[in-house]
Tab-separated table of C-alpha atoms and ligand atoms in Angstrom:
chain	number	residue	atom	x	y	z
Q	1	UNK	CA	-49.549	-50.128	106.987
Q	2	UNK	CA	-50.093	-49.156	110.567
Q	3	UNK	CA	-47.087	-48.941	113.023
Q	4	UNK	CA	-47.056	-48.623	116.820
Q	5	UNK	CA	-45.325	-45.446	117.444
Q	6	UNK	CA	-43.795	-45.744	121.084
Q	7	UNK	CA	-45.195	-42.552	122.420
Q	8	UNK	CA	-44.509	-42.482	126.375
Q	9	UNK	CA	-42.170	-44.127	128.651
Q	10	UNK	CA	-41.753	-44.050	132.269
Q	11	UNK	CA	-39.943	-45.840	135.028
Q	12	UNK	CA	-40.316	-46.663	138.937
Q	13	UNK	CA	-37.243	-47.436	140.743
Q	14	UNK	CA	-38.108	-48.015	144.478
Q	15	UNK	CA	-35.495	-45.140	146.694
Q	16	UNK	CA	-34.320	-48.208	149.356
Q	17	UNK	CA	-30.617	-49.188	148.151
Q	18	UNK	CA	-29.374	-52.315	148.860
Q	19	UNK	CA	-25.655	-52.258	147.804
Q	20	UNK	CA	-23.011	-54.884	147.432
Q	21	UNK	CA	-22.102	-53.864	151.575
Q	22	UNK	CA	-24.941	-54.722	153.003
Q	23	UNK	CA	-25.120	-57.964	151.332
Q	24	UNK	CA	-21.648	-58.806	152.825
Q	25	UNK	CA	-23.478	-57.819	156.302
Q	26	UNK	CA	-25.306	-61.084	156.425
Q	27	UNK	CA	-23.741	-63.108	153.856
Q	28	UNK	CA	-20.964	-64.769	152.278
Q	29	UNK	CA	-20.081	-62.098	149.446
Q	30	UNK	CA	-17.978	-59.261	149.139
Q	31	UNK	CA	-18.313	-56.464	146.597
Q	32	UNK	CA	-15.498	-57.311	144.844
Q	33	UNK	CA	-16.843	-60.797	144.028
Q	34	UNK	CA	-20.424	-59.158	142.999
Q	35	UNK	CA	-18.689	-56.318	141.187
Q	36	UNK	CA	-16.337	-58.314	139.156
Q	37	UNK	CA	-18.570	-61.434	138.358
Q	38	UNK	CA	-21.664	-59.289	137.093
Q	39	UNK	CA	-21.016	-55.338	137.210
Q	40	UNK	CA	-23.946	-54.890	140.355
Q	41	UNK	CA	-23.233	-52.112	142.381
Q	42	UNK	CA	-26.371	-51.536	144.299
Q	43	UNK	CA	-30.149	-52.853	143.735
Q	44	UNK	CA	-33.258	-51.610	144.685
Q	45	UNK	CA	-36.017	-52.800	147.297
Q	46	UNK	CA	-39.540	-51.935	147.069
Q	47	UNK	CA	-41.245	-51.378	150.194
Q	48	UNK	CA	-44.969	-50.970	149.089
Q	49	UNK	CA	-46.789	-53.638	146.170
Q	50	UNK	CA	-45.459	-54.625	143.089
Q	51	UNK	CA	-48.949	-52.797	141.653
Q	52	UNK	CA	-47.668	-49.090	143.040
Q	53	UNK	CA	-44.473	-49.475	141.508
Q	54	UNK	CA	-46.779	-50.375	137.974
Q	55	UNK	CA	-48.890	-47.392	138.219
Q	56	UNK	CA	-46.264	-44.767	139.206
Q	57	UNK	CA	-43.909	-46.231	135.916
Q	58	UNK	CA	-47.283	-45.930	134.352
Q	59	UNK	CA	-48.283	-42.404	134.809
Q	60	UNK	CA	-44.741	-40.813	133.470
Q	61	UNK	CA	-45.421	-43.166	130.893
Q	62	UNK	CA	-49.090	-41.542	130.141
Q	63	UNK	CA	-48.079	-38.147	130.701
Q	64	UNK	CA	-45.210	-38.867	128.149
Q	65	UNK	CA	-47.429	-39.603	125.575
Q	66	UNK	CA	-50.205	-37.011	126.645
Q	67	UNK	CA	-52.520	-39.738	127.021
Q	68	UNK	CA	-55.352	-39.643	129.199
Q	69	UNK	CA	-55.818	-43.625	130.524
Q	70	UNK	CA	-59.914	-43.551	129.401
Q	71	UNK	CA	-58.295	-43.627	125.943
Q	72	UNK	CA	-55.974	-46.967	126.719
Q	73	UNK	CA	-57.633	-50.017	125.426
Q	74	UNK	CA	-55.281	-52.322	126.397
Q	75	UNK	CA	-52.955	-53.100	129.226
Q	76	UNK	CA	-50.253	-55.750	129.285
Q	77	UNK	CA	-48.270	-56.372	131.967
Q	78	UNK	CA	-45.054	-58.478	132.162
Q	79	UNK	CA	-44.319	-59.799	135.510
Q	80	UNK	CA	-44.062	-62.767	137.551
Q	81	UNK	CA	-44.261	-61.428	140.212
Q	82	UNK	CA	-47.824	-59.956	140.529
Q	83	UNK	CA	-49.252	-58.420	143.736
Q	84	UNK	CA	-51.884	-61.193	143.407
Q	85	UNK	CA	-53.354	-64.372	140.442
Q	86	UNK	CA	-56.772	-63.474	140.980
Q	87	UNK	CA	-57.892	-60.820	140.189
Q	88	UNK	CA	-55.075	-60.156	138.222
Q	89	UNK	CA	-52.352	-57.677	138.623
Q	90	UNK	CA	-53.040	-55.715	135.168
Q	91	UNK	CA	-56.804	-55.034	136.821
Q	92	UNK	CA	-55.416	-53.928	139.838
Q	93	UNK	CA	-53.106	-51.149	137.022
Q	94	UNK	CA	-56.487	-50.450	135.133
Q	95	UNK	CA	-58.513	-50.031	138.224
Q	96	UNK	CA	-55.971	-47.578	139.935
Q	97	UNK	CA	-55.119	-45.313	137.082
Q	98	UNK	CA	-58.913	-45.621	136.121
Q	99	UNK	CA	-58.477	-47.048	132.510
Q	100	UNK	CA	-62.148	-47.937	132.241
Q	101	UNK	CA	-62.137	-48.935	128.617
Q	102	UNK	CA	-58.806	-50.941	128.686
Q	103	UNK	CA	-58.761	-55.325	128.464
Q	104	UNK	CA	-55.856	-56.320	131.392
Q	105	UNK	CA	-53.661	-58.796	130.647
Q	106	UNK	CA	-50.611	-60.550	132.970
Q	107	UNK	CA	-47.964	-61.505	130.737
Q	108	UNK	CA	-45.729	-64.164	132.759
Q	109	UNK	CA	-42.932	-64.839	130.387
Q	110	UNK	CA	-40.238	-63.813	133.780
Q	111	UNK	CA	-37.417	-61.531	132.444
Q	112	UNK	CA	-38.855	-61.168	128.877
Q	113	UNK	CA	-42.156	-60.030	130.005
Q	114	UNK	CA	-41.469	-56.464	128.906
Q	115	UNK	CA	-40.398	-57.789	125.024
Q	116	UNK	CA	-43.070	-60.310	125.002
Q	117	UNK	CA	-45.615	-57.514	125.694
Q	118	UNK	CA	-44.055	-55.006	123.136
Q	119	UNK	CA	-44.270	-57.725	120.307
Q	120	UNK	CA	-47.954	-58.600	121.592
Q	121	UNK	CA	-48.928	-54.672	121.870
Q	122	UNK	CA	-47.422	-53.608	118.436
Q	123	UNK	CA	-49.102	-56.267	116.638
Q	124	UNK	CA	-52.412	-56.046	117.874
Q	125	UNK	CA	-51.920	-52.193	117.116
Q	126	UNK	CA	-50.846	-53.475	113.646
Q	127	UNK	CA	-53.808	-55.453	112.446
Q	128	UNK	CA	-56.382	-52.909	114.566
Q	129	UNK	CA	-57.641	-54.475	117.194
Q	130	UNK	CA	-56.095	-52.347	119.475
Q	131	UNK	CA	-55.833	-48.727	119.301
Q	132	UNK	CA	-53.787	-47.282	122.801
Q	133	UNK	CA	-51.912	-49.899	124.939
Q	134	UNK	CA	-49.913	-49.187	127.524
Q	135	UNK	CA	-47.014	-51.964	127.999
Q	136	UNK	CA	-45.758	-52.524	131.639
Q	137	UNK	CA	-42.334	-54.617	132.910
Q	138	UNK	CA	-41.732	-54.866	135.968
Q	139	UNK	CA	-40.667	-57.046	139.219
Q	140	UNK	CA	-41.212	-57.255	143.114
Q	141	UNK	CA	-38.441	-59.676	142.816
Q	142	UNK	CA	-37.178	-59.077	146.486
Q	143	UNK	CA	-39.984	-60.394	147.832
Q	144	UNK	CA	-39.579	-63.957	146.092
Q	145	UNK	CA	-35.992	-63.825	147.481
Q	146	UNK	CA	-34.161	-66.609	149.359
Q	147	UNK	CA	-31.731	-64.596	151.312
Q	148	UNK	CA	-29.684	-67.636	152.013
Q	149	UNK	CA	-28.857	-68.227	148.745
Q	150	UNK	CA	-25.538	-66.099	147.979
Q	151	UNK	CA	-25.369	-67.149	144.210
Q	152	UNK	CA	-28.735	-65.835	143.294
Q	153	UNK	CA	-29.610	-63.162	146.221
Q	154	UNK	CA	-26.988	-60.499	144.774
Q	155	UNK	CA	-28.260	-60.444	140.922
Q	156	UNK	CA	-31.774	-59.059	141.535
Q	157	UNK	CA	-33.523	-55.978	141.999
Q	158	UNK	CA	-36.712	-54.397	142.592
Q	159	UNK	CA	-38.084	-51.831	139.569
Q	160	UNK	CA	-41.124	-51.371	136.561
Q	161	UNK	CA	-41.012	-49.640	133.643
Q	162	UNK	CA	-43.464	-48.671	130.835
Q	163	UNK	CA	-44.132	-47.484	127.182
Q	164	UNK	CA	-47.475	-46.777	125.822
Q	165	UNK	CA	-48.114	-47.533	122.024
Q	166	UNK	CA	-50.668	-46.027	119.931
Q	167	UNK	CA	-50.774	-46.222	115.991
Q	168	UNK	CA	-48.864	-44.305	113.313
Q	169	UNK	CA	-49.048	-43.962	109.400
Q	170	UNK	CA	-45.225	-43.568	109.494
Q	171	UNK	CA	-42.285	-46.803	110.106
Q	172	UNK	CA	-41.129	-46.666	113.669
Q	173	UNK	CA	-41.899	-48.615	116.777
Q	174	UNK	CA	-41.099	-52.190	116.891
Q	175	UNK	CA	-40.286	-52.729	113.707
Q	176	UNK	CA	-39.372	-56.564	114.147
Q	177	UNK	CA	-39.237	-59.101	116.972
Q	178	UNK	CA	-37.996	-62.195	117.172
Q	179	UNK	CA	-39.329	-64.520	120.396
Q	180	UNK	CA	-38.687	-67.563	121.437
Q	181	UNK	CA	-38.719	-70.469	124.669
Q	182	UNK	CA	-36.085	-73.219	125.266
Q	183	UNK	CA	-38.208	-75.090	127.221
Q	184	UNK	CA	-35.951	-78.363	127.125
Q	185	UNK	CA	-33.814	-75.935	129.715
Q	186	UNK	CA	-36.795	-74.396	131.663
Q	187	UNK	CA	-35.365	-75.506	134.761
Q	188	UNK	CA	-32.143	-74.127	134.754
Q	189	UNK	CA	-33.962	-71.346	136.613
Q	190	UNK	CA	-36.914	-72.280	138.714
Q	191	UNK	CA	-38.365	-70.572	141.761
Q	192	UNK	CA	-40.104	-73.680	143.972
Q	193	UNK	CA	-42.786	-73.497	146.122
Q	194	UNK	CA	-45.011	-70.851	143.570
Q	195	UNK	CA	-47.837	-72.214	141.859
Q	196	UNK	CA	-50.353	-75.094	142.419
Q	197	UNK	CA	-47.975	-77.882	141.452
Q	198	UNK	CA	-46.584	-77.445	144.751
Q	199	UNK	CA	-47.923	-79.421	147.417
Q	200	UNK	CA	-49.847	-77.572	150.447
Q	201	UNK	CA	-49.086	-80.115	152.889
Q	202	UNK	CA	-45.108	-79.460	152.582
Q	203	UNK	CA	-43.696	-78.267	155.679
Q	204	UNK	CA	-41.208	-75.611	153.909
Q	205	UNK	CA	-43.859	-74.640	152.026
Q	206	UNK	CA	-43.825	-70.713	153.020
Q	207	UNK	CA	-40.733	-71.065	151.990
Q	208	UNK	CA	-38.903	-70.112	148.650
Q	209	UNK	CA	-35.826	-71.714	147.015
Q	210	UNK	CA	-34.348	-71.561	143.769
Q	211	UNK	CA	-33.097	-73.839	141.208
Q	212	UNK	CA	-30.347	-71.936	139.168
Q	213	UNK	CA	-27.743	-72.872	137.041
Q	214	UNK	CA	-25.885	-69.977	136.706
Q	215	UNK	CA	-23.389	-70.526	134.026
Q	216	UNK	CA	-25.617	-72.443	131.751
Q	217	UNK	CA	-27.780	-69.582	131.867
Q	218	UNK	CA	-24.861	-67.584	130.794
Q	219	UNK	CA	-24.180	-69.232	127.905
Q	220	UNK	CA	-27.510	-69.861	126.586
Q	221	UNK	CA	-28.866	-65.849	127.346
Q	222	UNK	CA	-25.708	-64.642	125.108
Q	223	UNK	CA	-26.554	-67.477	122.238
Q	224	UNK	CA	-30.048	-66.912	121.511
Q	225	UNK	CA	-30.271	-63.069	122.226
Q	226	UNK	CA	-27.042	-63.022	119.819
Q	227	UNK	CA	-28.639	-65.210	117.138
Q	228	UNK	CA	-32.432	-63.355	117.813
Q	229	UNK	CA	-30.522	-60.387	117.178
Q	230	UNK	CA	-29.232	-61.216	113.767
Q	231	UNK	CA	-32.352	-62.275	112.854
Q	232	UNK	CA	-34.706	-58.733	113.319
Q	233	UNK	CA	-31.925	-57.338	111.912
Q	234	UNK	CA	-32.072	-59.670	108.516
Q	235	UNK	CA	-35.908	-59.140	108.400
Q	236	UNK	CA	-35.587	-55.504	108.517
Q	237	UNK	CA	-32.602	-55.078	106.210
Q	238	UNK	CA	-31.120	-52.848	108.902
Q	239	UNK	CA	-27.312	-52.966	108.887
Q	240	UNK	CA	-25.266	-53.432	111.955
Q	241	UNK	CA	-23.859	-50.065	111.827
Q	242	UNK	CA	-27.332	-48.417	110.948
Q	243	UNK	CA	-27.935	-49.661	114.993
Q	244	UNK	CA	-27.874	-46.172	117.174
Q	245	UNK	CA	-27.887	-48.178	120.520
Q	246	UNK	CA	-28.426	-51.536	122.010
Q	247	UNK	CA	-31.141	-51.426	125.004
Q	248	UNK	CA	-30.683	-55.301	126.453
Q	249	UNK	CA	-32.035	-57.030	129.253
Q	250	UNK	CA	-29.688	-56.179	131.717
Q	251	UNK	CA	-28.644	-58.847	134.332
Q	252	UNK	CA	-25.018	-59.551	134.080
Q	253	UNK	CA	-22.304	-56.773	132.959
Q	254	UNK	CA	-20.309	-59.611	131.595
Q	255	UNK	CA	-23.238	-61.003	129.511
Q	256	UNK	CA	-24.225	-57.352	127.691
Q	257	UNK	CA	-20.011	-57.818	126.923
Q	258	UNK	CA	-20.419	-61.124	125.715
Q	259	UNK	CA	-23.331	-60.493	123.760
Q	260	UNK	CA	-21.980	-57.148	121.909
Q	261	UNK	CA	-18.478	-59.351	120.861
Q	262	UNK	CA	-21.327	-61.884	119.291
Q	263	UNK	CA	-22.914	-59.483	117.826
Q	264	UNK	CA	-20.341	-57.550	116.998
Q	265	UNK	CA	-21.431	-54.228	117.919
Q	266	UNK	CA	-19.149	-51.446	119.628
Q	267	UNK	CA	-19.632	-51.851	123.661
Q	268	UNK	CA	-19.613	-47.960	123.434
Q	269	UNK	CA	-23.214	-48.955	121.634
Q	270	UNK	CA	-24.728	-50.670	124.698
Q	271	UNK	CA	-26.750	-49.104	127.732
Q	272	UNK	CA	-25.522	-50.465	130.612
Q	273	UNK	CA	-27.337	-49.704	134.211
Q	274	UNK	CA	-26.898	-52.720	135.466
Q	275	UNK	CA	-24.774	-51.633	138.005
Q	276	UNK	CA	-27.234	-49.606	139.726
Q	277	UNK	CA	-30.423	-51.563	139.323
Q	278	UNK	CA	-28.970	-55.234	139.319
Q	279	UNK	CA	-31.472	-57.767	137.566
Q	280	UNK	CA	-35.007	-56.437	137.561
Q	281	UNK	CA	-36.214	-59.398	135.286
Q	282	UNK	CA	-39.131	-57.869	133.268
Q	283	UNK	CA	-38.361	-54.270	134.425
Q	284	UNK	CA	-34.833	-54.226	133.111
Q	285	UNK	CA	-35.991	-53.049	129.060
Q	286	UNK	CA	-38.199	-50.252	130.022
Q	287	UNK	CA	-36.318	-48.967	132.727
Q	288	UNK	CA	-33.759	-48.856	130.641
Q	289	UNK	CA	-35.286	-47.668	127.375
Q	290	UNK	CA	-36.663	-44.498	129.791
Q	291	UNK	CA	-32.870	-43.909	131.084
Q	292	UNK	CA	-31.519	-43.999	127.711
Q	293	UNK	CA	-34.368	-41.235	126.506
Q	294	UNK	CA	-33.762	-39.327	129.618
Q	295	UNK	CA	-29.750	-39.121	128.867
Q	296	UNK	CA	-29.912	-38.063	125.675
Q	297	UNK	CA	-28.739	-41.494	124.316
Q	298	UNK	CA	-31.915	-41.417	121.800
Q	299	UNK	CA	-32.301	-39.417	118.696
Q	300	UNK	CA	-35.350	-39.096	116.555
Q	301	UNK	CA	-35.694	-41.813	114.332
Q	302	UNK	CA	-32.770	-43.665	115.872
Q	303	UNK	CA	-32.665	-47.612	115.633
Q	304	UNK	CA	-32.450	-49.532	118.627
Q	305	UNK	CA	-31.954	-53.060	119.224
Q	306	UNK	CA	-33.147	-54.632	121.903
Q	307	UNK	CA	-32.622	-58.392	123.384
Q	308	UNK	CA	-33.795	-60.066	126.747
Q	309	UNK	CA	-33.693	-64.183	128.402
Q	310	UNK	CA	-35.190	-65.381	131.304
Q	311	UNK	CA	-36.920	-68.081	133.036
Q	312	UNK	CA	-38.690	-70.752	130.506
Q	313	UNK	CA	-35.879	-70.154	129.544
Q	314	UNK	CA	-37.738	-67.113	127.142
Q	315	UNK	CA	-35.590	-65.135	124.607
Q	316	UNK	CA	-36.075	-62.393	122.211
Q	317	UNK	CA	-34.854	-59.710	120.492
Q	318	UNK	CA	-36.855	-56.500	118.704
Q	319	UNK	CA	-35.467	-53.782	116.230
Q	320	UNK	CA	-37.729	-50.511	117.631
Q	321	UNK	CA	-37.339	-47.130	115.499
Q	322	UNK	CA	-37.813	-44.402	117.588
Q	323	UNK	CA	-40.327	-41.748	117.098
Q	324	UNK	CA	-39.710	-38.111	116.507
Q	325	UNK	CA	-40.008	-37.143	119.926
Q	326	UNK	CA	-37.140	-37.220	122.409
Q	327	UNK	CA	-39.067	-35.469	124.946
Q	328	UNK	CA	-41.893	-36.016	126.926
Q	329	UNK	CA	-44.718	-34.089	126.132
Q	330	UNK	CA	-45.771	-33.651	129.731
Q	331	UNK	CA	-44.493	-34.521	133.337
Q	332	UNK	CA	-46.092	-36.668	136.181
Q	333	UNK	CA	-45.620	-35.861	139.700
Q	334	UNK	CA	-46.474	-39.649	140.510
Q	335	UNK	CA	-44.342	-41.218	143.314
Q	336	UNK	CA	-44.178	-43.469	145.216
Q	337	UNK	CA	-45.175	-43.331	148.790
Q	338	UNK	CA	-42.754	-42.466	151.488
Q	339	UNK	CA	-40.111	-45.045	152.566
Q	340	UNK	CA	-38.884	-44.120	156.581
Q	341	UNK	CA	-36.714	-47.526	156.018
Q	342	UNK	CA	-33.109	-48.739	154.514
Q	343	UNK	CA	-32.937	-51.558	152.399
Q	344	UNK	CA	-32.301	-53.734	155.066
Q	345	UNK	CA	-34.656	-53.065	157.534
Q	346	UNK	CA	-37.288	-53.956	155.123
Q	347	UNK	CA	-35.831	-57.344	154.359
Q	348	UNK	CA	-35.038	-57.836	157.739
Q	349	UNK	CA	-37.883	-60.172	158.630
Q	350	UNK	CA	-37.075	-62.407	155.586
Q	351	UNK	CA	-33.707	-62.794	156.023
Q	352	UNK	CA	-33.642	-63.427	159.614
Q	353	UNK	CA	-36.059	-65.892	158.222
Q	354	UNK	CA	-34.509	-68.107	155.521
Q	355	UNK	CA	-31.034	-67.311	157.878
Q	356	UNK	CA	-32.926	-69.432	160.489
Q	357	UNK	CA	-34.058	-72.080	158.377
Q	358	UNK	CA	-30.740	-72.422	156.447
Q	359	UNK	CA	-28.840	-72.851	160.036
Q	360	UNK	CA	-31.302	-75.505	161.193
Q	361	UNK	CA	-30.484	-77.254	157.855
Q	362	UNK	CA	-27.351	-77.912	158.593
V	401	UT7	O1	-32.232	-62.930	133.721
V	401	UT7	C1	-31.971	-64.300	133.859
V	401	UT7	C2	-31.280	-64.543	135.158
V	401	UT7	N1	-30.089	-65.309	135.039
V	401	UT7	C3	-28.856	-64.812	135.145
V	401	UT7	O2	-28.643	-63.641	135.198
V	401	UT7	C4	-27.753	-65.819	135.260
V	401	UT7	C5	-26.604	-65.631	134.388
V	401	UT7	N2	-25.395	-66.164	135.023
V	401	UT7	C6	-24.532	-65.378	135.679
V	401	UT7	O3	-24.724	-64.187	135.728
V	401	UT7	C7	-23.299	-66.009	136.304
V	401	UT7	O4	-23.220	-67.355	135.943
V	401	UT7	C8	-23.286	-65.852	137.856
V	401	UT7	C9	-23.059	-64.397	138.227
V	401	UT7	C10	-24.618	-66.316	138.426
V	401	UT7	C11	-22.166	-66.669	138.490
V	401	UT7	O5	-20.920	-66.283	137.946
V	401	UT7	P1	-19.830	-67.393	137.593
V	401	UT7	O6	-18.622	-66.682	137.158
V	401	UT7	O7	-20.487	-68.337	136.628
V	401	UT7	O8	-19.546	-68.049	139.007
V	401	UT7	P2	-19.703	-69.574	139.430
V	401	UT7	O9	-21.132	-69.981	139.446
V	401	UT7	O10	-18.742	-70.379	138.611
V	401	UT7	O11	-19.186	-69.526	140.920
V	401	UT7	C12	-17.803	-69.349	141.211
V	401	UT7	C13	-17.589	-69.431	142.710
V	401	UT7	C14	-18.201	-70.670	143.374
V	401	UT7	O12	-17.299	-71.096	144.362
V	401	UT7	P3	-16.365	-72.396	144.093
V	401	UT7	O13	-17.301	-73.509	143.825
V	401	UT7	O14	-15.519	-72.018	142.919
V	401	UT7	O15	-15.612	-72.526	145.380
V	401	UT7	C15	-19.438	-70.133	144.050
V	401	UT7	O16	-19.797	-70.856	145.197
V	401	UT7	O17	-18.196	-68.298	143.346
V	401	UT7	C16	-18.993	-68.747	144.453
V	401	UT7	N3	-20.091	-67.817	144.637
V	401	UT7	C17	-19.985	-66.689	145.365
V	401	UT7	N4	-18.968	-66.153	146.050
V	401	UT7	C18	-19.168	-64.990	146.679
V	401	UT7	C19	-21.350	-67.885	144.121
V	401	UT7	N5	-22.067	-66.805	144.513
V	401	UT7	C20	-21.230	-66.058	145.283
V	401	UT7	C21	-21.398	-64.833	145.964
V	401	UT7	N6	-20.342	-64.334	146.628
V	401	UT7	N7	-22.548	-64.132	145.941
């Protein structure tokens, strides 16, 4: 049978911090509350397009793997927030790296856009109709933010991440996966004002606000990761204590706790870098995946599980066996370009912005 080995993984995390502080500089928050409700530190802000971010993540990803991108024939890319709809943003990824021979696909599936592509990916690799694929997560989140809105502005963060797949005679890569939507509850997080449901003629429309239910999220993201996660492990017959590490979607520190009591797995287990990213929605996975490799928290042939939620609301978990290889078989100079701004200078315009607008509601 074939597999899809994981071969390459890479990660772009924008240099502007935006930490708990500054938040407190034009808001209602304190680090203590942000620290001890979710385990954020800092986050990061992207000051160029969601698509540079894509293709930087994407070349440590290719040079990982050794892979030049004429051989990709396939590029998925989880994100909802895509430099633009048309032409899509995977294109823009193909064009850029010049992947001539690879389909490009936009996977909007918000915080489980990474997962979503990795089950896609593996089984089109699986049945062969898809050789090479490089898998993309990422979010521009920042931009989509509504500054005004303490209870959702500290969670998120700006970052991409990537693996590229390509087919093996031996068991490893995503071994099992496990998706899922409850769409009853898809608007217990809903960004307003996106999409062409929303009328034109609205005044607010430049305008962004979100619907979020914050502690039904909570308690729906550790339930069906937990009960995704006992199934991959039932269809693999892998054990509990055969897991090497848990890679989850990372957007609450209390939630990874939650969810490792559920499952019942040693915290000690779980990759946490929540605190320095915050919630990167489809970039948390491979960010973190590419962290964990980098720090020596992956073996050869180690099992990791993996779990994500998000808007829809979408859920999953995957069992991946790693590959041989711990270490990239070459490097990539890729960067992004020069920032010459903090954190908040780049948001400044948009929060002076919904600031304004929030006021004059009142
Ligand atoms: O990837 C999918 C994305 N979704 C999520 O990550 C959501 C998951 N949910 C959560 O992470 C948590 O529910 C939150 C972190 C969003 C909220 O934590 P909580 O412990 O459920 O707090 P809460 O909503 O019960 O709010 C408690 C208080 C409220 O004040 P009152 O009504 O008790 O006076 C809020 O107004 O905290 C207040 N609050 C804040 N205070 C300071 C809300 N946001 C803030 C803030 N700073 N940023």
């Amino acid at each position: 049978m074939r597999h899809a080995l994981i071969s390459g993984w890479g990660k772009c995390v924008p240099p502007a911090i935006l930490s708990n502080d500054d938040l407190a500089t034009f808001m209602d928050t304190s680090d203590e509350w942000i620290a001890s409700r979710t385990g954020i530190k800092e986050r990061r802000i992207c000051h160029c397009n969601f698509s540079d971010m894509a293709v930087v993540a994407a070349r440590h990803a290719l040079a990982a793997a050794d892979m030049d991108p004429m051989e990709l024939d396939l590029i998925l890319l989880g994100s909802l927030t895509n430099d633009s709809l048309c032409p899509n943003t995977a294109s823009l990824v193909a064009d850029e790296l010049g992947a001539r021979n690879a389909a490009a696909i936009d996977i909007n599936s918000a915080c489980t856009g990474f997962l979503y592509g990795l089950h896609i990916g593996t089984n089109l690799i699986r049945t062969g109709a898809h050789n090479k694929v490089l898998v993309i997560g990422g979010e521009f989140i920042s931009h989509y933010m509504n500054w005004a809105q303490r209870d959702v502005a500290v969670l998120f963060g700006d970052a991409c991440g990537a693996a590229v797949l390509e087919p093996s005679e031996e068991r490893t890569g995503l071994l099992a996966a496990k998706i899922g939507c409850e769409a009853d509850a898809k608007y217990a997080i809903q960004i307003t004002n996106l999409g062409s449901a929303y009328s034109r003629l609205d005044d607010d429309f430049r305008y962004i606000d979100w619907n979020f239910e914050g502690q039904e999220v909570f308690k729906r993201a550790v339930k069906s990761m937990a009960q995704a996660c006992a199934d991959v492990l039932e269809e693999t017959g892998v054990s509990l204590d055969e897991v090497n590490l848990v890679v989850p979607h990372q957007a609450n520190k209390r939630i990874l706790d939650s969810l490792a009591k559920r499952v019942g797995i040693p915290a000690e287990k779980v990759f946490v870098n929540v605190h320095k990213y915050g919630n990167t929605s489809a970039g948390t996975i491979p960010v973190a995946l590419t962290e964990a490799v980098e720090e020596g928290r992956v073996k050869s042939g180690d099992y990791i599980l993996t779990a994500s939620f998000g808007a829809g609301l979408t859920w999953g978990a995957g069992l991946i066996k790693w590959g041989d290889r711990v270490t990239p078989l070459k490097e990539s100079d890729a960067e992004l370009p020069p920032c010459n701004k903090t954190a908040l200078e780049i948001l400044e315009p948009q929060i002076k912005r919904y600031l304004a607008r929030a006021e004059s509601k009142v």
